[in-house]
XYZ file of C-alpha atoms in Angstrom:
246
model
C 89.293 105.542 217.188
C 89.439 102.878 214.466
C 92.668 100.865 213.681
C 93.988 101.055 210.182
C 94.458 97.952 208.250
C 98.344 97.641 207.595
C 99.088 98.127 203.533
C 99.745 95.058 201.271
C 98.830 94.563 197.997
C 96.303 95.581 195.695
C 94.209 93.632 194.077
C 93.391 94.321 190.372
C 90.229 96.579 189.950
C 87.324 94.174 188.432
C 85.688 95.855 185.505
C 82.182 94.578 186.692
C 82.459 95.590 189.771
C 80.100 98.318 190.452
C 82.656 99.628 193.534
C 85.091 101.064 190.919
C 86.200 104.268 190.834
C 84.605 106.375 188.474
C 86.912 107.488 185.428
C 89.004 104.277 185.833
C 90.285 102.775 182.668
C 89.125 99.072 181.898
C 92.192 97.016 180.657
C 92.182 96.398 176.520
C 91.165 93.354 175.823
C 92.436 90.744 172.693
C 88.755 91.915 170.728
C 89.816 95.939 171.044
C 93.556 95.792 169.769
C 92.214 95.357 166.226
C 90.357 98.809 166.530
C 93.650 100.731 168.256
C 94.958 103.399 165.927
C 98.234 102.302 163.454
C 99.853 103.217 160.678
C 97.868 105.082 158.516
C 97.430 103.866 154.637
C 99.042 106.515 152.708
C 96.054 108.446 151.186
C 96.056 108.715 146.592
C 94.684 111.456 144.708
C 91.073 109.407 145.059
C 91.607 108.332 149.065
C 93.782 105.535 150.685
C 96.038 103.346 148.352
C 95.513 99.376 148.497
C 98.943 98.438 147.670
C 97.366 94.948 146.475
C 96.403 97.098 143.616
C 100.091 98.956 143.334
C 102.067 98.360 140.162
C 104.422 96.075 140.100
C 106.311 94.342 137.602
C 104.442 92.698 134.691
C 104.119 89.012 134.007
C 105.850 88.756 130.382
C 103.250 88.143 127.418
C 102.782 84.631 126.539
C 102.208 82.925 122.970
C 98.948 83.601 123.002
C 99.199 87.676 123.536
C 102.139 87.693 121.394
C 100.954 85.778 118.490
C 97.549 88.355 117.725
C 100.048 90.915 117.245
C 102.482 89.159 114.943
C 99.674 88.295 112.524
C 98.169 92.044 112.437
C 102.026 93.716 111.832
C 102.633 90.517 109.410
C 99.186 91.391 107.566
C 99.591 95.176 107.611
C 103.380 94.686 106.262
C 101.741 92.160 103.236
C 99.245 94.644 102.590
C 102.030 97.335 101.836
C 104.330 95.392 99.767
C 101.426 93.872 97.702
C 100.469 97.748 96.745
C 104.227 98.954 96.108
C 104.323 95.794 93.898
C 101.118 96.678 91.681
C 102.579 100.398 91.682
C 105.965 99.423 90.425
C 106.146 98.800 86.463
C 108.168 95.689 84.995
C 111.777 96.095 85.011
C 113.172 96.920 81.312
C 114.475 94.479 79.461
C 116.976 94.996 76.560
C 115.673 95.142 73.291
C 116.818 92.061 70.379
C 119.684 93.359 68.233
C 120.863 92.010 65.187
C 123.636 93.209 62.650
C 123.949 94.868 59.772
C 126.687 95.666 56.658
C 126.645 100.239 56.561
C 127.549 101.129 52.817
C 130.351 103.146 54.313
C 132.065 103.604 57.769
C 133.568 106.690 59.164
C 132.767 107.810 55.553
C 134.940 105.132 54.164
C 132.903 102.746 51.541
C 133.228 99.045 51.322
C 136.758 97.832 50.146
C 137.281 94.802 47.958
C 141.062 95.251 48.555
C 143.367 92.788 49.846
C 144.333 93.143 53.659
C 148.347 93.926 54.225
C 150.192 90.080 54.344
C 150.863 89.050 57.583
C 147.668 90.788 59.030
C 146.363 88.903 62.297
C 142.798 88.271 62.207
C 139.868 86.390 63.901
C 138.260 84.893 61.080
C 134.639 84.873 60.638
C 133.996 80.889 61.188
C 136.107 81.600 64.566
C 133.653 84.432 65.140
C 130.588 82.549 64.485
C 131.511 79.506 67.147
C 131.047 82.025 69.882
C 127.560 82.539 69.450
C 124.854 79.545 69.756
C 123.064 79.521 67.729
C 124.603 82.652 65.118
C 121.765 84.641 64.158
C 123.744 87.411 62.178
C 127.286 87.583 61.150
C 129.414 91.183 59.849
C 132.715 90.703 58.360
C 133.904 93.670 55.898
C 136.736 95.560 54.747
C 136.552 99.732 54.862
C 138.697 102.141 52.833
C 140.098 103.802 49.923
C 142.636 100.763 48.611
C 145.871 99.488 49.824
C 147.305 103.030 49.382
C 144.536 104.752 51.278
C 145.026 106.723 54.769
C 143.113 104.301 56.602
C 141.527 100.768 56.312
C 138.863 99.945 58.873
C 138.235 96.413 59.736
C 134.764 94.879 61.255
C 133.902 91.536 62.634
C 130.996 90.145 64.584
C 128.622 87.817 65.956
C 124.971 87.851 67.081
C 123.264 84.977 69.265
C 123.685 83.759 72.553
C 127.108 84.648 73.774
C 127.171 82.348 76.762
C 130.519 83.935 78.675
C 131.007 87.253 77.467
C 134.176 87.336 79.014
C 135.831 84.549 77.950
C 134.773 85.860 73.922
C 136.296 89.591 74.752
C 139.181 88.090 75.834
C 139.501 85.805 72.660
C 138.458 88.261 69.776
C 141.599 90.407 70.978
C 143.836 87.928 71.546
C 145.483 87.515 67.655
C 146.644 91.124 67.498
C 149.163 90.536 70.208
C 148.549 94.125 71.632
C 150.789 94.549 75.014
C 148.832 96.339 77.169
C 144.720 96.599 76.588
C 142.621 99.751 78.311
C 138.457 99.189 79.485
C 136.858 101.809 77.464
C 132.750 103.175 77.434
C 130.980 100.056 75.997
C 128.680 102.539 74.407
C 124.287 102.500 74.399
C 124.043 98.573 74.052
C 125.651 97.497 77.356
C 128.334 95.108 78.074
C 132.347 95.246 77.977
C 134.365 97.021 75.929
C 138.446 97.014 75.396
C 141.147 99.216 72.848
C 144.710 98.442 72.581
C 147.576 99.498 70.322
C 149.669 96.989 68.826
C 152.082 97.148 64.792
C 151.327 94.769 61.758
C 154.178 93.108 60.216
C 154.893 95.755 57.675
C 155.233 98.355 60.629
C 152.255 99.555 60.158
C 150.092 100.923 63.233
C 146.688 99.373 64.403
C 143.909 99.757 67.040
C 142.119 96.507 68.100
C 138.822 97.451 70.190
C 136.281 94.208 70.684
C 133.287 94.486 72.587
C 130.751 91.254 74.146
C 127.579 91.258 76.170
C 124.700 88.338 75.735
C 123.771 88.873 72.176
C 126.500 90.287 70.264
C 130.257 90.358 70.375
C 132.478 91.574 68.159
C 136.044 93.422 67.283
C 137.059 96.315 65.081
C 140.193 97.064 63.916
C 141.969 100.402 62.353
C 145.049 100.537 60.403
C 147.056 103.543 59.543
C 150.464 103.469 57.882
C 151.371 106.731 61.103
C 150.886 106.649 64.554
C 146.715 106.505 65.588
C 145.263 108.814 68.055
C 142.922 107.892 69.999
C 139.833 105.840 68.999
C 137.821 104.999 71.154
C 134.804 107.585 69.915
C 135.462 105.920 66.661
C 134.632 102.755 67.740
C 131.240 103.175 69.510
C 130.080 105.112 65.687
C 131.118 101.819 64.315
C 129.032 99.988 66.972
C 126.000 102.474 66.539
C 126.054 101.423 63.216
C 126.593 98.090 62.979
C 123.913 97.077 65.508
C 120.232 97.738 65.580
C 117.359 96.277 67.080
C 115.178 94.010 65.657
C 111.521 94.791 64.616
């Protein structure tokens, strides 16, 4: 009978050797790992997902995107405004006044009658200073004599009244009235102000001046008895002492 060779090691199986068993495995080789199995590409609604293509954040827009759509909103914008602007009329501008002398005021007629002594007044050539140049001028006595109920008083100015303001404040100031109210200025615009104030011979008075940029002017009522109030009485004297021109 045969001896056995004693066991030792193997050697490694040789892939070309036709002596191999048959079913035996060759070792993988450096060219076959690229085709072993990995991790699988998730799959999109359309097949696998190259995330080369994935979104990610955006590069901001440079001058040159940006700029396209600045002029297109800029144009669009111009566009709009230019067609509101034909749309839209001219604004209104007030109409040229000038004054005139009523034949009678509050149904008073013109008075030739001397004015009580002591009577503060802003005389007419003071009046006409704060216009330049005067256009029109209104100064004019109202009432039924020295012994009538009431004597109405009117002076004013047309022209350019250059501070308003400043004249309202001045046409008032020779009455001496304590305390002075705003009051409506009535259709023409501007500032209006009443006050109560006495004449020397204890009689009672109402001051009320008005200014704006073309006429200013101040009217006054005396009464011998205490005055109610007057201010509705004043814009009728203003209704009809101005009117515009043309």
């Amino acid at each position: 009978m045969p001896k056995r060779r004693p066991a030792g090691p193997r050697r490694p199986l040789d892939l070309a050797d036709p002596r191999r068993p048959a079913g035996a495995r060759r070792p993988l080789g450096p060219a076959d790992v690229r085709h072993q199995a990995g991790p699988r590409r998730p799959l999109g609604p359309l097949g696998p997902v190259d995330r080369r293509h994935q979104a990610g954040p955006r590069r901001p827009l440079g001058l040159a995107g940006v700029l396209p759509a600045v002029v297109a909103a800029v144009l669009v914008s111009g566009c709009a405004v230019a067609d509101a602007g034909q749309s839209a009329g001219p604004a209104p501008t007030a109409a040229a006044r000038t004054l005139r002398t009523p034949d009678t005021l509050l149904g008073l007629p013109r008075s030739g009658a001397p004015l009580p002594a002591g009577l503060p007044r802003f005389r007419l050539n003071e009046l006409a200073r704060e216009a330049t140049p005067a256009t029109s001028t209104v100064e004019r006595t109202y009432g039924r004599g020295r012994n009538g109920p009431e004597t109405i008083i009117v002076s004013a100015v047309s022209g350019r009244i250059t501070d308003p303001q400043a004249t309202l404040a001045r046409l008032l100031k020779p009455y001496r009235i304590p305390k002075l109210r705003t009051v409506e200025f009535g259709r023409f615009g501007g500032e209006a102000r009443c006050g109560r104030g006495r004449t020397a011979d204890e009689g009672h008075l109402t001051a009320c001046a008005w200014a704006d940029p073309e006429i200013a002017g101040v009217v006054v009522f005396l009464t011998a008895t205490k005055q109610p109030d007057r201010k509705e009485d004043f814009l009728t004297v203003r209704d009809e002492l101005e009117q515009p021109t043309g």
